[in-house]
PDB file of C-alpha atoms in Angstrom:
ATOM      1  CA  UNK Y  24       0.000   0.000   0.000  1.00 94.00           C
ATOM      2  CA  UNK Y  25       1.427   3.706  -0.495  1.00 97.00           C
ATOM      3  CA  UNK Y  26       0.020   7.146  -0.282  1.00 96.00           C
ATOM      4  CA  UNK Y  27      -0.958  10.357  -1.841  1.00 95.00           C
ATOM      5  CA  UNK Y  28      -2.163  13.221  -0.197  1.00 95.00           C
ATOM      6  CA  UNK Y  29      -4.544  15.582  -2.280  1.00 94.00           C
ATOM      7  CA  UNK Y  30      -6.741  18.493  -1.320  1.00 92.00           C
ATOM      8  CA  UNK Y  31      -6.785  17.851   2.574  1.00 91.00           C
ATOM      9  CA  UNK Y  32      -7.016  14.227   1.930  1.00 95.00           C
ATOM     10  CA  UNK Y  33      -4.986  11.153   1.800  1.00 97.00           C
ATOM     11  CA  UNK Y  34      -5.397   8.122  -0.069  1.00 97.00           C
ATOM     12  CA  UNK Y  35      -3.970   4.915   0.393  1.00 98.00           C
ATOM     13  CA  UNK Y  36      -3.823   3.146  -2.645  1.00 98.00           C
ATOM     14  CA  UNK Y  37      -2.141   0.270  -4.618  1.00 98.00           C
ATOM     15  CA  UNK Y  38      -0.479  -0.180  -7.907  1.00 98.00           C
ATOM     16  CA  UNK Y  39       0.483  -3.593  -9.089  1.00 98.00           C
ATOM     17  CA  UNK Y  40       1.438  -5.170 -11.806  1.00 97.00           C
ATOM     18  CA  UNK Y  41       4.183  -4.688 -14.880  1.00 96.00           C
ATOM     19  CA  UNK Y  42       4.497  -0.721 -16.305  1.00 92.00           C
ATOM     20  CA  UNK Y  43       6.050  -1.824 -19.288  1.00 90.00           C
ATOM     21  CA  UNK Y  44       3.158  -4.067 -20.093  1.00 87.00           C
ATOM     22  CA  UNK Y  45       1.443  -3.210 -23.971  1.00 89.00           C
ATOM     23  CA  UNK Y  46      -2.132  -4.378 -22.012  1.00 94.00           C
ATOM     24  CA  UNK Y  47      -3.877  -0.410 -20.727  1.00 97.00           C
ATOM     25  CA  UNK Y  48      -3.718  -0.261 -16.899  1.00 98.00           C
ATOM     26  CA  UNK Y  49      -7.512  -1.048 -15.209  1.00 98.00           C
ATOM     27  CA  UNK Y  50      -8.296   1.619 -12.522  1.00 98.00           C
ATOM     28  CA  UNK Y  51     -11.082   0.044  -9.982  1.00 98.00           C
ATOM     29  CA  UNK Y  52     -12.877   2.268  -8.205  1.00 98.00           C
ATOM     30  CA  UNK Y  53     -15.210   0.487  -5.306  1.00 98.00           C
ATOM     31  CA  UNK Y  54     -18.556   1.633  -4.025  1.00 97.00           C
ATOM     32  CA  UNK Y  55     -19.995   3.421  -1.068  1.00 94.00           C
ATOM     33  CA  UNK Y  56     -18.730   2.351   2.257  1.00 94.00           C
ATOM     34  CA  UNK Y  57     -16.502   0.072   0.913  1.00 96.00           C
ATOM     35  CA  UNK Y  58     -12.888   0.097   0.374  1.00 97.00           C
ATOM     36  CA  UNK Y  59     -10.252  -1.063  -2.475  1.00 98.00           C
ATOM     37  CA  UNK Y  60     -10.383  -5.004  -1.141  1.00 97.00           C
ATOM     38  CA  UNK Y  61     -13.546  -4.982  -2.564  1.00 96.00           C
ATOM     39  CA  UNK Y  62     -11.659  -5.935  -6.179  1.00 98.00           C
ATOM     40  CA  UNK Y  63      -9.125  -8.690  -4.301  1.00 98.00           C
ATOM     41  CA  UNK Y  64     -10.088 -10.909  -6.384  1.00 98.00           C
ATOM     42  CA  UNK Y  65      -9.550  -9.106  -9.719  1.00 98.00           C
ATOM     43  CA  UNK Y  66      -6.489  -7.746  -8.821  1.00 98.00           C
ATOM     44  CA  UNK Y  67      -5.203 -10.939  -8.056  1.00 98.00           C
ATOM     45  CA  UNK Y  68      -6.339 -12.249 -11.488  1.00 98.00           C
ATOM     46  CA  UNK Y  69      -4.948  -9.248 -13.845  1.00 98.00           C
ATOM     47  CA  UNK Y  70      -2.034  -7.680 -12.386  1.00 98.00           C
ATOM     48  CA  UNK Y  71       0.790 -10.402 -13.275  1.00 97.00           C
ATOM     49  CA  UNK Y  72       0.351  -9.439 -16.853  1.00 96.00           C
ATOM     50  CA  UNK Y  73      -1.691  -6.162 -16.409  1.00 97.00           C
ATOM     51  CA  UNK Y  74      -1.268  -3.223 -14.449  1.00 98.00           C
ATOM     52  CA  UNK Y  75      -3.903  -2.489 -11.533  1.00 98.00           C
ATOM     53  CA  UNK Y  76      -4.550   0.650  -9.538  1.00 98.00           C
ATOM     54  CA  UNK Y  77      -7.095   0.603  -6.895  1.00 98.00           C
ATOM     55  CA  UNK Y  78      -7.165   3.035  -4.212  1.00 98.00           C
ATOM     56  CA  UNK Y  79      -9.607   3.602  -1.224  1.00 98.00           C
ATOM     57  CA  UNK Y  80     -11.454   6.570  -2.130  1.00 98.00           C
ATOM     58  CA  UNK Y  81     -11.415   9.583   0.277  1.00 97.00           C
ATOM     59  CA  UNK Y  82     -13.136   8.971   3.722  1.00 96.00           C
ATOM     60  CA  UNK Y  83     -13.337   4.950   3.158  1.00 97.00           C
ATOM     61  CA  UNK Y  84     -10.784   2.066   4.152  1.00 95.00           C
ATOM     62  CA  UNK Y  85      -7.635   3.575   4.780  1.00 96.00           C
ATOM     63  CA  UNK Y  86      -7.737   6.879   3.310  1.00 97.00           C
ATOM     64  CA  UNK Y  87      -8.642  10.042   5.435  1.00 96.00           C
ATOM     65  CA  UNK Y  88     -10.409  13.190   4.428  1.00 94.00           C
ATOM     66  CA  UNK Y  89     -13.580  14.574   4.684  1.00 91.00           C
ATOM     67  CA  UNK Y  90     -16.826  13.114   2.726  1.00 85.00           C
ATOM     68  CA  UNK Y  91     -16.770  14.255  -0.969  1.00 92.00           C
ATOM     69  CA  UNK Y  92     -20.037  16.358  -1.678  1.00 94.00           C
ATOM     70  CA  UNK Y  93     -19.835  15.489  -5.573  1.00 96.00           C
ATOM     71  CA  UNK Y  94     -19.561  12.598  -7.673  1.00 97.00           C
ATOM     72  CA  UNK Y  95     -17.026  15.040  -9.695  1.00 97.00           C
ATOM     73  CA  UNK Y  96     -14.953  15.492  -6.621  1.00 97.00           C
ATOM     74  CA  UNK Y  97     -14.547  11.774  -6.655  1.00 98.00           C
ATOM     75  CA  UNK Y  98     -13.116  11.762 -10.032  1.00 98.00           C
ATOM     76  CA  UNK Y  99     -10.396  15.108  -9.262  1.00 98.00           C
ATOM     77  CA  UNK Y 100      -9.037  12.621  -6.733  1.00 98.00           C
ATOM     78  CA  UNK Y 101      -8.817   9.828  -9.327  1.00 98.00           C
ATOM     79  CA  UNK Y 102      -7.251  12.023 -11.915  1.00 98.00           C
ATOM     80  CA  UNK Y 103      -5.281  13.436  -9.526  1.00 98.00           C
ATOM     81  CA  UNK Y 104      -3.914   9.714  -8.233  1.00 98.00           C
ATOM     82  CA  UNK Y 105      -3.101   9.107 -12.245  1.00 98.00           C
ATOM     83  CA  UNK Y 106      -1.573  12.163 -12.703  1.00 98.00           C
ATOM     84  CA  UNK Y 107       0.864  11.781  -9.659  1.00 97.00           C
ATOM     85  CA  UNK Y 108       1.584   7.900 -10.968  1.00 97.00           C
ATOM     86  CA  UNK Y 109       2.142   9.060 -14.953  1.00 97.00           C
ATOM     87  CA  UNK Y 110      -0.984   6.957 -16.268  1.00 97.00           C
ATOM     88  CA  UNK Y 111      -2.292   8.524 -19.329  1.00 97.00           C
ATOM     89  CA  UNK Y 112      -4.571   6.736 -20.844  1.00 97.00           C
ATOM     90  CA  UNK Y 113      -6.281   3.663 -18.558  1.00 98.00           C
ATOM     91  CA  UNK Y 114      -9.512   1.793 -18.303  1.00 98.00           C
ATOM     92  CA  UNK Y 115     -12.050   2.550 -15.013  1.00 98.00           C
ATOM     93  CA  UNK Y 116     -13.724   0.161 -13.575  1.00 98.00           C
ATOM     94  CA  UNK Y 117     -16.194   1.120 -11.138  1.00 98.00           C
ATOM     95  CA  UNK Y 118     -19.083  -0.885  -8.858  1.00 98.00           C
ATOM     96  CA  UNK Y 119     -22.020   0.724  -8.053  1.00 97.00           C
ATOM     97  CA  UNK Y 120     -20.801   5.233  -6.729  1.00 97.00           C
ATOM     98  CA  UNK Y 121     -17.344   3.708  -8.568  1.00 98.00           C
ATOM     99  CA  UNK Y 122     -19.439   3.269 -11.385  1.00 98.00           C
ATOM    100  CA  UNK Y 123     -20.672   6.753 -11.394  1.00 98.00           C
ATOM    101  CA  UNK Y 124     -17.343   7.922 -10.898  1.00 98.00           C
ATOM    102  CA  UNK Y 125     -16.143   6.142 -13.738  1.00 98.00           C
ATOM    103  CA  UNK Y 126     -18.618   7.727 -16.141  1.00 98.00           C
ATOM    104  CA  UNK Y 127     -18.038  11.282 -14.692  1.00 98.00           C
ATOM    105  CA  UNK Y 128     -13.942   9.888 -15.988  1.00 98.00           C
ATOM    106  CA  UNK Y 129     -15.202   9.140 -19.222  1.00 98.00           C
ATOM    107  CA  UNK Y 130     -17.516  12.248 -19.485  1.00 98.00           C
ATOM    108  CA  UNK Y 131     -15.080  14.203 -18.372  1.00 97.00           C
ATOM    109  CA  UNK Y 132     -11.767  13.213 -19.627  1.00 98.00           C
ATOM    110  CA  UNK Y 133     -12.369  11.043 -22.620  1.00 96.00           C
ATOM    111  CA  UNK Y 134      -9.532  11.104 -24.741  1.00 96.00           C
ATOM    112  CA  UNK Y 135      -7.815   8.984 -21.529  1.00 98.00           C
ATOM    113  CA  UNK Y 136     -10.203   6.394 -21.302  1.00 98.00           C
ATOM    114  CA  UNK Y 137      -9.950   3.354 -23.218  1.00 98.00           C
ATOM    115  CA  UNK Y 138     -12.945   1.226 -22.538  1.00 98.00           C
ATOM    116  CA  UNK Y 139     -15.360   1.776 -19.537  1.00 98.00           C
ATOM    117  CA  UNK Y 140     -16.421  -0.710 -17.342  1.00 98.00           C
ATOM    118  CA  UNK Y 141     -19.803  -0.129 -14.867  1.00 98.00           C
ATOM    119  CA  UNK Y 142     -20.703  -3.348 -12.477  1.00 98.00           C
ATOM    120  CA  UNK Y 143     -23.937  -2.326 -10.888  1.00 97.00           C
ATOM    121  CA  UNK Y 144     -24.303   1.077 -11.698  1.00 97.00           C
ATOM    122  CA  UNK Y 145     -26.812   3.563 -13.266  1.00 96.00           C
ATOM    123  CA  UNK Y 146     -26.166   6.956 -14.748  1.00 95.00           C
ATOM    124  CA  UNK Y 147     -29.313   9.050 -12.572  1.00 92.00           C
ATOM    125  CA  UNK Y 148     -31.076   7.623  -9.010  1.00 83.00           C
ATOM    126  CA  UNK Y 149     -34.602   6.596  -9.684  1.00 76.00           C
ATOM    127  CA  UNK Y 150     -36.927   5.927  -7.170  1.00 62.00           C
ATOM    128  CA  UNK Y 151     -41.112   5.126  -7.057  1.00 57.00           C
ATOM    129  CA  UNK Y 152     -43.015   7.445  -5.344  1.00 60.00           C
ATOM    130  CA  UNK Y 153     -42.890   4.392  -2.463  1.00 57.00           C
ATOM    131  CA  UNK Y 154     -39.489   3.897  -2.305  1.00 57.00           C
ATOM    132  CA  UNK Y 155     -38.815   7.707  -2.341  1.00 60.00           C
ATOM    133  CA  UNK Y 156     -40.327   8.055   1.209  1.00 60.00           C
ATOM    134  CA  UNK Y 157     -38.749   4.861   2.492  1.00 57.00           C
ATOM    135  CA  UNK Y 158     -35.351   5.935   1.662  1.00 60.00           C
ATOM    136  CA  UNK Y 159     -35.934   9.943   3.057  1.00 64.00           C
ATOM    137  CA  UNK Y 160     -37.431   8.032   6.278  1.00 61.00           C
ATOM    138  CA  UNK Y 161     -34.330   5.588   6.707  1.00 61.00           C
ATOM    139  CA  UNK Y 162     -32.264   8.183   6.968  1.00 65.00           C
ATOM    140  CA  UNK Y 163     -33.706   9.296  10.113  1.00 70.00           C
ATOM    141  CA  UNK Y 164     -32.957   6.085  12.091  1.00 70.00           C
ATOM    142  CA  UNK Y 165     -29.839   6.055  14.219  1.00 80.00           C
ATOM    143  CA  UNK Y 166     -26.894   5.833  12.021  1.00 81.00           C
ATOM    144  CA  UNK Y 167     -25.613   1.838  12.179  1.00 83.00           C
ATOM    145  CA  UNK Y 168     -29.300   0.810  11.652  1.00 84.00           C
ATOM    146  CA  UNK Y 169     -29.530   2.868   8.368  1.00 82.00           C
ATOM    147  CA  UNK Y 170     -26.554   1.861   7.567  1.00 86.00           C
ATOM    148  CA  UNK Y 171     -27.394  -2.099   8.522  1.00 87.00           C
ATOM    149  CA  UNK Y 172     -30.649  -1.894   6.361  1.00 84.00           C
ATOM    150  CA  UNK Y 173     -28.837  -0.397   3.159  1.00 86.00           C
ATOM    151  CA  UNK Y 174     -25.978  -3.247   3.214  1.00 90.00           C
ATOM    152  CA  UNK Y 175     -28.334  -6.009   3.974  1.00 90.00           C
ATOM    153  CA  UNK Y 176     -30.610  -5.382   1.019  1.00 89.00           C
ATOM    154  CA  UNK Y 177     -27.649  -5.320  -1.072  1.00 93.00           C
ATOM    155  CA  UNK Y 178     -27.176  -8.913  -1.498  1.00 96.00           C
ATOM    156  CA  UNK Y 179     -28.967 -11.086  -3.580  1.00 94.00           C
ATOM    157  CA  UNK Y 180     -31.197 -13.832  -1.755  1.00 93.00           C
ATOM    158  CA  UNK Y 181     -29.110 -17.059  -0.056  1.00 92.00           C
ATOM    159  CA  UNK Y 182     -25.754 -15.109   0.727  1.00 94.00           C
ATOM    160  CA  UNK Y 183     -24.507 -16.500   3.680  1.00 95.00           C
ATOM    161  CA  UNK Y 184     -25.069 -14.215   6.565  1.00 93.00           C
ATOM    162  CA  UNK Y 185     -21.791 -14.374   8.459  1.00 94.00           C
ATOM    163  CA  UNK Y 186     -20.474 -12.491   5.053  1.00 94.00           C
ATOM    164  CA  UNK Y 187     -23.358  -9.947   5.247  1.00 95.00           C
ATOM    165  CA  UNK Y 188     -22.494  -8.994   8.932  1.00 94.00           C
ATOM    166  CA  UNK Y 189     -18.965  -8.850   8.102  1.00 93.00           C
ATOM    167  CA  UNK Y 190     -19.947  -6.276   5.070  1.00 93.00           C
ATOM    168  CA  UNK Y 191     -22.019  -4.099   7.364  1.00 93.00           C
ATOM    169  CA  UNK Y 192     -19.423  -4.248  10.269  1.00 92.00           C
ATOM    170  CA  UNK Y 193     -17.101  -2.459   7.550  1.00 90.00           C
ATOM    171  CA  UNK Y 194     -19.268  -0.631   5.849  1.00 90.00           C
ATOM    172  CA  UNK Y 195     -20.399   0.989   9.477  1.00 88.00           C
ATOM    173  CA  UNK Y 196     -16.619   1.800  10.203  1.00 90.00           C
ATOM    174  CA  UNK Y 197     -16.814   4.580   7.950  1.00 92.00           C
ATOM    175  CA  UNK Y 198     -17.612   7.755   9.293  1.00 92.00           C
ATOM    176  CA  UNK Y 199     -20.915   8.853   9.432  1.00 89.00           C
ATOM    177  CA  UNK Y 200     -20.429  12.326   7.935  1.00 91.00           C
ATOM    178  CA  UNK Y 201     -18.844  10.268   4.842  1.00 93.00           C
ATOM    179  CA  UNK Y 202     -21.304   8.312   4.091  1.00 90.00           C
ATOM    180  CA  UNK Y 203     -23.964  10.556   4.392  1.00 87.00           C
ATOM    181  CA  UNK Y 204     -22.411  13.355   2.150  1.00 92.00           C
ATOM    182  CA  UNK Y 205     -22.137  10.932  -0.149  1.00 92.00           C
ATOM    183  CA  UNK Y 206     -25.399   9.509  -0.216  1.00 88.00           C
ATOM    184  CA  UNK Y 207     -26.647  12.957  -1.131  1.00 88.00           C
ATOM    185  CA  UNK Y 208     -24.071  13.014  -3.648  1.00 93.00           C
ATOM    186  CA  UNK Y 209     -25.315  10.027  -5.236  1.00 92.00           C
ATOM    187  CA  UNK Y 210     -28.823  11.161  -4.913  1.00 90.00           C
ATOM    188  CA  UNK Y 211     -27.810  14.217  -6.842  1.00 92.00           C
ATOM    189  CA  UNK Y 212     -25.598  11.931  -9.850  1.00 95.00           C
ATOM    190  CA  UNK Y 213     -27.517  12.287 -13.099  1.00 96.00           C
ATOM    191  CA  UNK Y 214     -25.712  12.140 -16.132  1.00 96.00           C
ATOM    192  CA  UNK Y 215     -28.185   9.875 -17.992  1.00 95.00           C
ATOM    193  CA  UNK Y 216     -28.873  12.279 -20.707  1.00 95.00           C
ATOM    194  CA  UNK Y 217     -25.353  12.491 -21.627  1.00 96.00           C
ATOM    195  CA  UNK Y 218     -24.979   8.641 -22.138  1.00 95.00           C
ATOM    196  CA  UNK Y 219     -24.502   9.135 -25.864  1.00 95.00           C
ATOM    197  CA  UNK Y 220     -21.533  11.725 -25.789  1.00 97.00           C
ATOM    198  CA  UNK Y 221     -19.619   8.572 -24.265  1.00 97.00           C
ATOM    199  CA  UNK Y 222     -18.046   6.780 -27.147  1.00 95.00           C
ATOM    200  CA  UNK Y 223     -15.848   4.192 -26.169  1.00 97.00           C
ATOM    201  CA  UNK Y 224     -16.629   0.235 -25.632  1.00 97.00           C
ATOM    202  CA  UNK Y 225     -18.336   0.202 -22.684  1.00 98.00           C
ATOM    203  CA  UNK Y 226     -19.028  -3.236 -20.395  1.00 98.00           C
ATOM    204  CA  UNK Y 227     -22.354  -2.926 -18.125  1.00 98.00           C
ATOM    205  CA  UNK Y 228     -22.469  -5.877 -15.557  1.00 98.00           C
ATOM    206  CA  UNK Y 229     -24.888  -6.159 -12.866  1.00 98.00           C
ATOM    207  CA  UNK Y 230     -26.643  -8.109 -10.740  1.00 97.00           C
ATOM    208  CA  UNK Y 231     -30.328  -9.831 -11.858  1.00 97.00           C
ATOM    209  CA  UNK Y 232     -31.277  -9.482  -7.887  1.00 96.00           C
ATOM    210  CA  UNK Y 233     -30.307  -6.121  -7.430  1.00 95.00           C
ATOM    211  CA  UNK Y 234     -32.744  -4.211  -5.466  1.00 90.00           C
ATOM    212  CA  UNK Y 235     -30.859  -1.475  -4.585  1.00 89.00           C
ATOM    213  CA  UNK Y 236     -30.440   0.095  -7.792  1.00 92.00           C
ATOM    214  CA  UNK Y 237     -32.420  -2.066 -10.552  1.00 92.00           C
ATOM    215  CA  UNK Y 238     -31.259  -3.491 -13.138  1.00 95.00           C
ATOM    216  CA  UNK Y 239     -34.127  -1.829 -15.371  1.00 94.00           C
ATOM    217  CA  UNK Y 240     -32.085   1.645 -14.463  1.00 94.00           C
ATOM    218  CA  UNK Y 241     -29.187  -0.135 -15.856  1.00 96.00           C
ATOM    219  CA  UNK Y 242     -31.024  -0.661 -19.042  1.00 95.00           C
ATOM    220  CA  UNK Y 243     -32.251   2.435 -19.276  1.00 94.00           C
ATOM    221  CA  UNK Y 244     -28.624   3.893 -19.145  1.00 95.00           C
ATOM    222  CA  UNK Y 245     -27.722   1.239 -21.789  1.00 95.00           C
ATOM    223  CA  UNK Y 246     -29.764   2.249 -24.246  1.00 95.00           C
ATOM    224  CA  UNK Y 247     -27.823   5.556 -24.669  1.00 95.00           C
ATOM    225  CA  UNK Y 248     -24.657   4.210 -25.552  1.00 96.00           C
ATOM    226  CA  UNK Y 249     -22.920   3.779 -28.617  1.00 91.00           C
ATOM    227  CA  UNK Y 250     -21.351   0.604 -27.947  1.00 94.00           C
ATOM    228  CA  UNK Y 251     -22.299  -1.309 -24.582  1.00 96.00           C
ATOM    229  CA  UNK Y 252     -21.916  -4.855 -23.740  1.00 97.00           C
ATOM    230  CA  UNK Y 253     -24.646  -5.971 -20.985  1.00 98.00           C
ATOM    231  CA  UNK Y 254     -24.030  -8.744 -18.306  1.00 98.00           C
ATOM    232  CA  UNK Y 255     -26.460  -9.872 -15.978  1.00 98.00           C
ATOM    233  CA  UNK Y 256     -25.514 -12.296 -13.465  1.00 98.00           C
ATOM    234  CA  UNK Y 257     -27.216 -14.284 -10.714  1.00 97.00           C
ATOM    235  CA  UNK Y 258     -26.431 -12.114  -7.802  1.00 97.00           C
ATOM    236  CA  UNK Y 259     -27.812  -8.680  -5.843  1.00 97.00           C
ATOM    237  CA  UNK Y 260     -25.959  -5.524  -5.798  1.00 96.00           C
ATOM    238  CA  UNK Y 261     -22.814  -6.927  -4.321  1.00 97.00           C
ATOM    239  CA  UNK Y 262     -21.398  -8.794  -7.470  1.00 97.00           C
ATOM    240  CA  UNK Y 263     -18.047  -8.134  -6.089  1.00 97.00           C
ATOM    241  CA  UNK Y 264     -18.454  -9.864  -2.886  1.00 96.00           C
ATOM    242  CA  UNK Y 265     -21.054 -12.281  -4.135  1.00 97.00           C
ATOM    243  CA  UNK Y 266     -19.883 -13.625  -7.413  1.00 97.00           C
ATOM    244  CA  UNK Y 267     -16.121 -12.404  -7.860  1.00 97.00           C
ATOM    245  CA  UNK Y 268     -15.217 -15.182 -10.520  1.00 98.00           C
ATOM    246  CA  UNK Y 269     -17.895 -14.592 -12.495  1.00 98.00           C
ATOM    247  CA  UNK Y 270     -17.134 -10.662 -12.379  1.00 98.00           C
ATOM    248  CA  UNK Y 271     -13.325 -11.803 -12.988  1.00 98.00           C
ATOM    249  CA  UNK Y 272     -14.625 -13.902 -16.410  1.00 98.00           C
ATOM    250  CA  UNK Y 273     -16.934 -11.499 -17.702  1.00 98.00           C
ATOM    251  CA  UNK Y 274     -14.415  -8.947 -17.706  1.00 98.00           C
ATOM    252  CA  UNK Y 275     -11.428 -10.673 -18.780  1.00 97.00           C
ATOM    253  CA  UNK Y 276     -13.702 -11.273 -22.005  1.00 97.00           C
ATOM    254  CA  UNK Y 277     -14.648  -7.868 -22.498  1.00 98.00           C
ATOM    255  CA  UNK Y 278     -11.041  -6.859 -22.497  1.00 97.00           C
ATOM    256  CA  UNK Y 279      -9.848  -9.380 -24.770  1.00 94.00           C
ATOM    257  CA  UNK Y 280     -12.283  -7.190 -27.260  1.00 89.00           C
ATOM    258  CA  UNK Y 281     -10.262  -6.582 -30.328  1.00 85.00           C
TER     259      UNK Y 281
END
């Protein structure tokens, strides 16, 4: 693990793998209350013949700072990480607020993104008139128990529960003021009506089970594209976490895409 301190924050990171490889370096980018060991088990697979950069993003894992109150701010720290490490051009791959983050990269900086890779992750929060008041009210529960509920829901059905305690025990570690800035943040993400200015082969996984954001929003980003690939496996929201080879395959395919 090393460090890099920008604005006020720093972030632990890692970067593994060969520089002199031909193969673009991947850039993960995990989800909301998680951390970088989210993509262990990619890592693992791609970074003897790949370069990998994964980093904890600020306020999560081991990384200090101050929630980010914008997706946009999450991708200045990304770009910022890149910048400090040399990497031009590289491919995101982002779960779920990654995944956001990755298409604020792409939208934002798109002559340095190869491909694009989103793994449970929409391009604008959409929410039933239902589930609009349950998620405003579950925010007024003491902070573990929201915190408990929004983890739980994220795995598909059968996951062992040790592994879903585990999940929330982490996911509650990070500080409230983070994760609640940055639920707002992704409350506010909406970038769905700019799906077509992104140009590049794009690979949209997610989970058949995910209730936490739907895999209909996932379509409904899709259709935008100019050139998306769509996965859906037999898991929730956690694909990660829940089916890790599977995510591993699916992607290795993609980037074996002439």
């Amino acid at each position: 693990m090393a460090r890099f301190t920008v604005d006020g924050a720093e972030l632990a990171y890692d970067d593994e793998g060969p520089r002199d490889s031909a193969s673009t370096p991947l850039v993960l980018i995990h989800g909301w209350t998680a951390d970088r060991h989210r993509w262990d088990h990619q890592t693992a697979h791609f970074s003897p013949h790949r370069r990998v950069i994964r980093l904890d993003l600020r306020g999560h894992g081991e990384s200090t700072g101050a929630g980010a109150p914008t997706i946009d701010a999450l991708a200045r720290d990304v770009v910022a990480l890149l910048d400090h490490l040399g990497v031009d051009r590289f491919i995101p791959v982002g779960h779920s607020m990654g995944g956001m983050t990755a298409q604020t990269l792409a939208l934002t900086h798109p002559g340095r993104v190869e491909r694009l890779v989103l793994v449970n992750s929409i391009g604008r929060m959409t929410y039933s008139r239902a589930r609009g008041l349950l998620m405003a009210a579950s925010t007024l529960v003491p902070f573990k128990l929201f915190v408990a509920a929004n983890i739980r829901r994220a795995f598909g059905p059968g996951h062992p529960r040790d592994e879903v305690e585990k999940c929330i025990r982490a996911s509650a570690s990070t500080p409230r003021e983070v994760v609640m800035t940055l639920y707002a943040a992704m409350r506010a993400f909406d970038v769905l009506d700019r799906a077509g200015e992104i140009r590049v082969p794009t690979l949209m996984v997610h989970g058949y089970h995910d209730v936490q954001l739907p895999v209909r929003q996932m379509l409904r980003l899709a259709t935008g594209y100019q050139d998306a690939e769509i996965r859906v496996l037999d898991a929730g929201h956690e694909l990660p976490l829940e089916r890790p080879e599977g995510l591993t395959a699916v992607l290795d395919r993609f980037l074996a895409r002439p």
